[in-house]
PDB file of C-alpha atoms in Angstrom:
ATOM      1  CA  UNK A   1      57.161-150.132 -53.587  1.00 64.00           C
ATOM      2  CA  UNK A   2      54.846-147.237 -52.871  1.00 78.00           C
ATOM      3  CA  UNK A   3      54.901-143.710 -54.213  1.00 85.00           C
ATOM      4  CA  UNK A   4      52.776-141.143 -52.414  1.00 88.00           C
ATOM      5  CA  UNK A   5      50.836-138.447 -54.231  1.00 90.00           C
ATOM      6  CA  UNK A   6      48.808-135.443 -53.200  1.00 91.00           C
ATOM      7  CA  UNK A   7      45.924-133.823 -55.030  1.00 91.00           C
ATOM      8  CA  UNK A   8      46.849-130.387 -56.406  1.00 91.00           C
ATOM      9  CA  UNK A   9      44.477-127.921 -58.040  1.00 92.00           C
ATOM     10  CA  UNK A  10      45.916-126.327 -61.176  1.00 93.00           C
ATOM     11  CA  UNK A  11      44.362-123.414 -62.985  1.00 93.00           C
ATOM     12  CA  UNK A  12      43.644-123.781 -66.672  1.00 91.00           C
ATOM     13  CA  UNK A  13      46.010-121.203 -68.259  1.00 91.00           C
ATOM     14  CA  UNK A  14      43.767-120.843 -71.314  1.00 91.00           C
ATOM     15  CA  UNK A  15      40.784-119.676 -69.235  1.00 89.00           C
ATOM     16  CA  UNK A  16      40.421-116.521 -67.164  1.00 89.00           C
ATOM     17  CA  UNK A  17      37.490-117.715 -65.046  1.00 92.00           C
ATOM     18  CA  UNK A  18      39.681-119.444 -62.456  1.00 87.00           C
ATOM     19  CA  UNK A  19      38.638-122.902 -63.569  1.00 90.00           C
ATOM     20  CA  UNK A  20      40.987-125.811 -63.449  1.00 91.00           C
ATOM     21  CA  UNK A  21      41.347-129.440 -62.475  1.00 92.00           C
ATOM     22  CA  UNK A  22      42.850-131.512 -59.712  1.00 90.00           C
ATOM     23  CA  UNK A  23      45.924-133.514 -60.639  1.00 90.00           C
ATOM     24  CA  UNK A  24      47.839-136.129 -58.654  1.00 92.00           C
ATOM     25  CA  UNK A  25      51.351-134.832 -57.903  1.00 91.00           C
ATOM     26  CA  UNK A  26      54.026-137.291 -56.819  1.00 89.00           C
ATOM     27  CA  UNK A  27      55.728-136.545 -53.520  1.00 88.00           C
ATOM     28  CA  UNK A  28      59.411-136.924 -52.772  1.00 87.00           C
ATOM     29  CA  UNK A  29      59.881-137.905 -49.126  1.00 84.00           C
ATOM     30  CA  UNK A  30      62.898-136.949 -47.076  1.00 85.00           C
ATOM     31  CA  UNK A  31      66.360-136.401 -48.394  1.00 88.00           C
ATOM     32  CA  UNK A  32      67.698-137.546 -51.732  1.00 88.00           C
ATOM     33  CA  UNK A  33      69.575-140.807 -52.013  1.00 89.00           C
ATOM     34  CA  UNK A  34      73.307-140.198 -52.012  1.00 90.00           C
ATOM     35  CA  UNK A  35      76.303-141.996 -53.458  1.00 90.00           C
ATOM     36  CA  UNK A  36      76.909-143.316 -49.927  1.00 92.00           C
ATOM     37  CA  UNK A  37      73.372-144.662 -49.464  1.00 93.00           C
ATOM     38  CA  UNK A  38      73.385-146.262 -52.916  1.00 93.00           C
ATOM     39  CA  UNK A  39      76.757-147.870 -52.175  1.00 94.00           C
ATOM     40  CA  UNK A  40      75.369-149.330 -48.936  1.00 95.00           C
ATOM     41  CA  UNK A  41      72.419-150.840 -50.841  1.00 94.00           C
ATOM     42  CA  UNK A  42      74.729-152.203 -53.527  1.00 95.00           C
ATOM     43  CA  UNK A  43      77.032-153.763 -50.911  1.00 95.00           C
ATOM     44  CA  UNK A  44      74.117-155.869 -49.651  1.00 94.00           C
ATOM     45  CA  UNK A  45      73.892-157.551 -53.085  1.00 93.00           C
ATOM     46  CA  UNK A  46      77.617-157.872 -53.728  1.00 94.00           C
ATOM     47  CA  UNK A  47      80.821-159.395 -52.447  1.00 95.00           C
ATOM     48  CA  UNK A  48      82.556-156.021 -52.864  1.00 95.00           C
ATOM     49  CA  UNK A  49      83.410-153.814 -49.917  1.00 95.00           C
ATOM     50  CA  UNK A  50      81.675-150.496 -49.331  1.00 95.00           C
ATOM     51  CA  UNK A  51      84.937-148.686 -50.170  1.00 95.00           C
ATOM     52  CA  UNK A  52      85.283-150.583 -53.471  1.00 96.00           C
ATOM     53  CA  UNK A  53      81.748-149.670 -54.515  1.00 96.00           C
ATOM     54  CA  UNK A  54      82.180-146.010 -53.513  1.00 96.00           C
ATOM     55  CA  UNK A  55      85.433-145.852 -55.468  1.00 96.00           C
ATOM     56  CA  UNK A  56      83.824-147.342 -58.576  1.00 95.00           C
ATOM     57  CA  UNK A  57      80.839-144.967 -58.394  1.00 95.00           C
ATOM     58  CA  UNK A  58      83.061-141.921 -57.849  1.00 95.00           C
ATOM     59  CA  UNK A  59      85.295-142.894 -60.770  1.00 96.00           C
ATOM     60  CA  UNK A  60      82.204-143.573 -62.914  1.00 95.00           C
ATOM     61  CA  UNK A  61      80.937-140.044 -62.314  1.00 95.00           C
ATOM     62  CA  UNK A  62      84.335-138.562 -63.190  1.00 96.00           C
ATOM     63  CA  UNK A  63      84.664-140.680 -66.355  1.00 97.00           C
ATOM     64  CA  UNK A  64      81.103-139.883 -67.457  1.00 96.00           C
ATOM     65  CA  UNK A  65      81.695-136.167 -66.948  1.00 96.00           C
ATOM     66  CA  UNK A  66      84.907-136.349 -68.982  1.00 97.00           C
ATOM     67  CA  UNK A  67      83.102-138.075 -71.850  1.00 97.00           C
ATOM     68  CA  UNK A  68      80.259-135.538 -71.810  1.00 96.00           C
ATOM     69  CA  UNK A  69      82.685-132.601 -71.678  1.00 96.00           C
ATOM     70  CA  UNK A  70      84.528-134.090 -74.672  1.00 95.00           C
ATOM     71  CA  UNK A  71      81.348-133.972 -76.735  1.00 95.00           C
ATOM     72  CA  UNK A  72      80.232-137.601 -76.425  1.00 96.00           C
ATOM     73  CA  UNK A  73      76.937-138.993 -75.226  1.00 96.00           C
ATOM     74  CA  UNK A  74      77.146-141.732 -72.584  1.00 96.00           C
ATOM     75  CA  UNK A  75      74.954-144.782 -73.155  1.00 96.00           C
ATOM     76  CA  UNK A  76      74.662-147.085 -70.141  1.00 95.00           C
ATOM     77  CA  UNK A  77      72.997-150.260 -71.417  1.00 93.00           C
ATOM     78  CA  UNK A  78      69.827-151.034 -69.464  1.00 91.00           C
ATOM     79  CA  UNK A  79      69.907-147.617 -67.771  1.00 93.00           C
ATOM     80  CA  UNK A  80      69.825-144.795 -70.315  1.00 94.00           C
ATOM     81  CA  UNK A  81      71.679-142.145 -72.279  1.00 96.00           C
ATOM     82  CA  UNK A  82      73.270-138.978 -70.905  1.00 96.00           C
ATOM     83  CA  UNK A  83      74.001-136.064 -73.245  1.00 97.00           C
ATOM     84  CA  UNK A  84      74.587-132.315 -73.201  1.00 96.00           C
ATOM     85  CA  UNK A  85      72.318-129.617 -74.582  1.00 96.00           C
ATOM     86  CA  UNK A  86      72.604-125.854 -74.550  1.00 95.00           C
ATOM     87  CA  UNK A  87      70.412-122.785 -74.207  1.00 96.00           C
ATOM     88  CA  UNK A  88      71.586-120.268 -76.785  1.00 95.00           C
ATOM     89  CA  UNK A  89      70.858-116.883 -78.295  1.00 95.00           C
ATOM     90  CA  UNK A  90      70.203-116.897 -82.033  1.00 94.00           C
ATOM     91  CA  UNK A  91      71.928-114.613 -84.517  1.00 92.00           C
ATOM     92  CA  UNK A  92      70.921-113.181 -87.867  1.00 94.00           C
ATOM     93  CA  UNK A  93      74.079-114.279 -89.627  1.00 93.00           C
ATOM     94  CA  UNK A  94      76.305-117.330 -89.531  1.00 93.00           C
ATOM     95  CA  UNK A  95      79.388-115.199 -88.800  1.00 93.00           C
ATOM     96  CA  UNK A  96      77.852-113.873 -85.572  1.00 94.00           C
ATOM     97  CA  UNK A  97      76.976-117.385 -84.355  1.00 93.00           C
ATOM     98  CA  UNK A  98      79.830-117.912 -81.892  1.00 93.00           C
ATOM     99  CA  UNK A  99      80.404-119.708 -78.581  1.00 93.00           C
ATOM    100  CA  UNK A 100      79.549-116.550 -76.619  1.00 94.00           C
ATOM    101  CA  UNK A 101      75.908-117.121 -77.655  1.00 95.00           C
ATOM    102  CA  UNK A 102      75.791-120.247 -75.433  1.00 95.00           C
ATOM    103  CA  UNK A 103      74.062-119.145 -72.228  1.00 96.00           C
ATOM    104  CA  UNK A 104      73.848-122.402 -70.285  1.00 96.00           C
ATOM    105  CA  UNK A 105      74.524-126.115 -70.674  1.00 95.00           C
ATOM    106  CA  UNK A 106      72.438-128.936 -69.223  1.00 96.00           C
ATOM    107  CA  UNK A 107      73.018-132.633 -68.804  1.00 96.00           C
ATOM    108  CA  UNK A 108      70.032-134.549 -70.162  1.00 96.00           C
ATOM    109  CA  UNK A 109      69.054-138.089 -69.296  1.00 96.00           C
ATOM    110  CA  UNK A 110      66.830-140.329 -71.415  1.00 95.00           C
ATOM    111  CA  UNK A 111      65.900-143.477 -69.504  1.00 93.00           C
ATOM    112  CA  UNK A 112      66.146-146.884 -71.127  1.00 91.00           C
ATOM    113  CA  UNK A 113      62.868-148.739 -71.504  1.00 86.00           C
ATOM    114  CA  UNK A 114      64.332-151.353 -69.136  1.00 84.00           C
ATOM    115  CA  UNK A 115      64.061-148.973 -66.144  1.00 85.00           C
ATOM    116  CA  UNK A 116      61.031-146.879 -67.096  1.00 83.00           C
ATOM    117  CA  UNK A 117      58.144-147.343 -64.687  1.00 81.00           C
ATOM    118  CA  UNK A 118      55.482-149.681 -66.032  1.00 73.00           C
ATOM    119  CA  UNK A 119      51.972-148.872 -64.818  1.00 75.00           C
ATOM    120  CA  UNK A 120      50.628-152.144 -66.197  1.00 69.00           C
ATOM    121  CA  UNK A 121      48.784-153.888 -63.365  1.00 60.00           C
ATOM    122  CA  UNK A 122      49.697-157.246 -64.892  1.00 62.00           C
ATOM    123  CA  UNK A 123      53.350-156.806 -63.893  1.00 56.00           C
ATOM    124  CA  UNK A 124      54.282-159.993 -62.095  1.00 58.00           C
ATOM    125  CA  UNK A 125      57.573-159.046 -60.430  1.00 65.00           C
ATOM    126  CA  UNK A 126      56.930-157.174 -57.179  1.00 62.00           C
ATOM    127  CA  UNK A 127      60.092-155.051 -57.542  1.00 67.00           C
ATOM    128  CA  UNK A 128      58.855-153.774 -60.924  1.00 69.00           C
ATOM    129  CA  UNK A 129      55.480-152.624 -59.595  1.00 75.00           C
ATOM    130  CA  UNK A 130      54.727-149.130 -58.302  1.00 82.00           C
ATOM    131  CA  UNK A 131      51.740-148.695 -56.018  1.00 83.00           C
ATOM    132  CA  UNK A 132      50.361-145.181 -55.642  1.00 87.00           C
ATOM    133  CA  UNK A 133      49.103-144.095 -52.235  1.00 87.00           C
ATOM    134  CA  UNK A 134      47.059-140.972 -51.496  1.00 88.00           C
ATOM    135  CA  UNK A 135      48.680-138.660 -48.918  1.00 88.00           C
ATOM    136  CA  UNK A 136      45.343-137.813 -47.271  1.00 88.00           C
ATOM    137  CA  UNK A 137      44.560-141.505 -46.807  1.00 86.00           C
ATOM    138  CA  UNK A 138      47.974-142.106 -45.248  1.00 84.00           C
ATOM    139  CA  UNK A 139      47.522-139.167 -42.871  1.00 86.00           C
ATOM    140  CA  UNK A 140      44.010-140.338 -41.937  1.00 86.00           C
ATOM    141  CA  UNK A 141      45.392-143.767 -41.002  1.00 85.00           C
ATOM    142  CA  UNK A 142      47.961-142.035 -38.807  1.00 84.00           C
ATOM    143  CA  UNK A 143      45.223-139.736 -37.409  1.00 78.00           C
ATOM    144  CA  UNK A 144      47.064-136.643 -38.670  1.00 72.00           C
ATOM    145  CA  UNK A 145      45.848-133.672 -40.656  1.00 63.00           C
ATOM    146  CA  UNK A 146      47.624-132.106 -43.649  1.00 60.00           C
ATOM    147  CA  UNK A 147      48.944-128.601 -43.079  1.00 53.00           C
ATOM    148  CA  UNK A 148      47.564-125.499 -44.784  1.00 47.00           C
ATOM    149  CA  UNK A 149      48.632-124.963 -48.368  1.00 46.00           C
ATOM    150  CA  UNK A 150      48.271-128.595 -49.305  1.00 44.00           C
ATOM    151  CA  UNK A 151      47.026-127.720 -52.760  1.00 41.00           C
ATOM    152  CA  UNK A 152      43.323-128.136 -52.050  1.00 40.00           C
ATOM    153  CA  UNK A 153      42.448-124.481 -52.533  1.00 38.00           C
ATOM    154  CA  UNK A 154      43.545-121.683 -54.749  1.00 36.00           C
ATOM    155  CA  UNK A 155      45.582-122.555 -57.673  1.00 37.00           C
ATOM    156  CA  UNK A 156      48.808-122.022 -59.227  1.00 38.00           C
ATOM    157  CA  UNK A 157      50.085-123.741 -62.226  1.00 36.00           C
ATOM    158  CA  UNK A 158      52.998-125.187 -60.309  1.00 39.00           C
ATOM    159  CA  UNK A 159      55.016-128.151 -61.416  1.00 40.00           C
ATOM    160  CA  UNK A 160      54.271-131.774 -60.975  1.00 40.00           C
ATOM    161  CA  UNK A 161      56.048-132.857 -64.077  1.00 41.00           C
ATOM    162  CA  UNK A 162      58.930-135.234 -64.179  1.00 39.00           C
ATOM    163  CA  UNK A 163      61.599-132.820 -63.032  1.00 41.00           C
ATOM    164  CA  UNK A 164      61.549-134.197 -59.529  1.00 42.00           C
ATOM    165  CA  UNK A 165      61.573-130.736 -57.939  1.00 42.00           C
ATOM    166  CA  UNK A 166      58.434-131.029 -55.875  1.00 41.00           C
ATOM    167  CA  UNK A 167      60.422-130.209 -52.781  1.00 43.00           C
ATOM    168  CA  UNK A 168      61.153-132.019 -49.574  1.00 43.00           C
ATOM    169  CA  UNK A 169      57.922-131.170 -47.716  1.00 45.00           C
ATOM    170  CA  UNK A 170      55.079-133.348 -48.969  1.00 46.00           C
ATOM    171  CA  UNK A 171      52.419-131.268 -47.243  1.00 47.00           C
ATOM    172  CA  UNK A 172      53.266-127.822 -48.511  1.00 46.00           C
TER     173      UNK A 172
END
């Protein structure tokens, strides 16, 4: 398995001289995997029909949502824990601390150690290994050039964290 990265210059927010460093930023290629595409992959390793798998996944999502909305966390062994958290406004007194102070609710996911990526080069199972490939090297092999705005100049303190929102265009 290969994950592509590009080099992105990020300004140091503690300095005003425009200095910063280059950081590798992981790229998400193409469209997101869907319930349908996951079901197709799962069918290849199962005796179940595509419809059976889709039904199970759809019902799983509904059941998980019900549990979360009833105040429970959902722990999927070997996968991780889902839970709710809220963004709220604080109050000076306990009496004023009411539900109307909840501004938004998020679903959080904490991955199990069983699925967390392991960067250890001694990993023996090929399906557990992630190889990182430089975008510029890939484009050079294909005799292509990256488009303008590929992060080589200027700055910005843009993301690159684990939120997965790097966008669909790996070059921009």
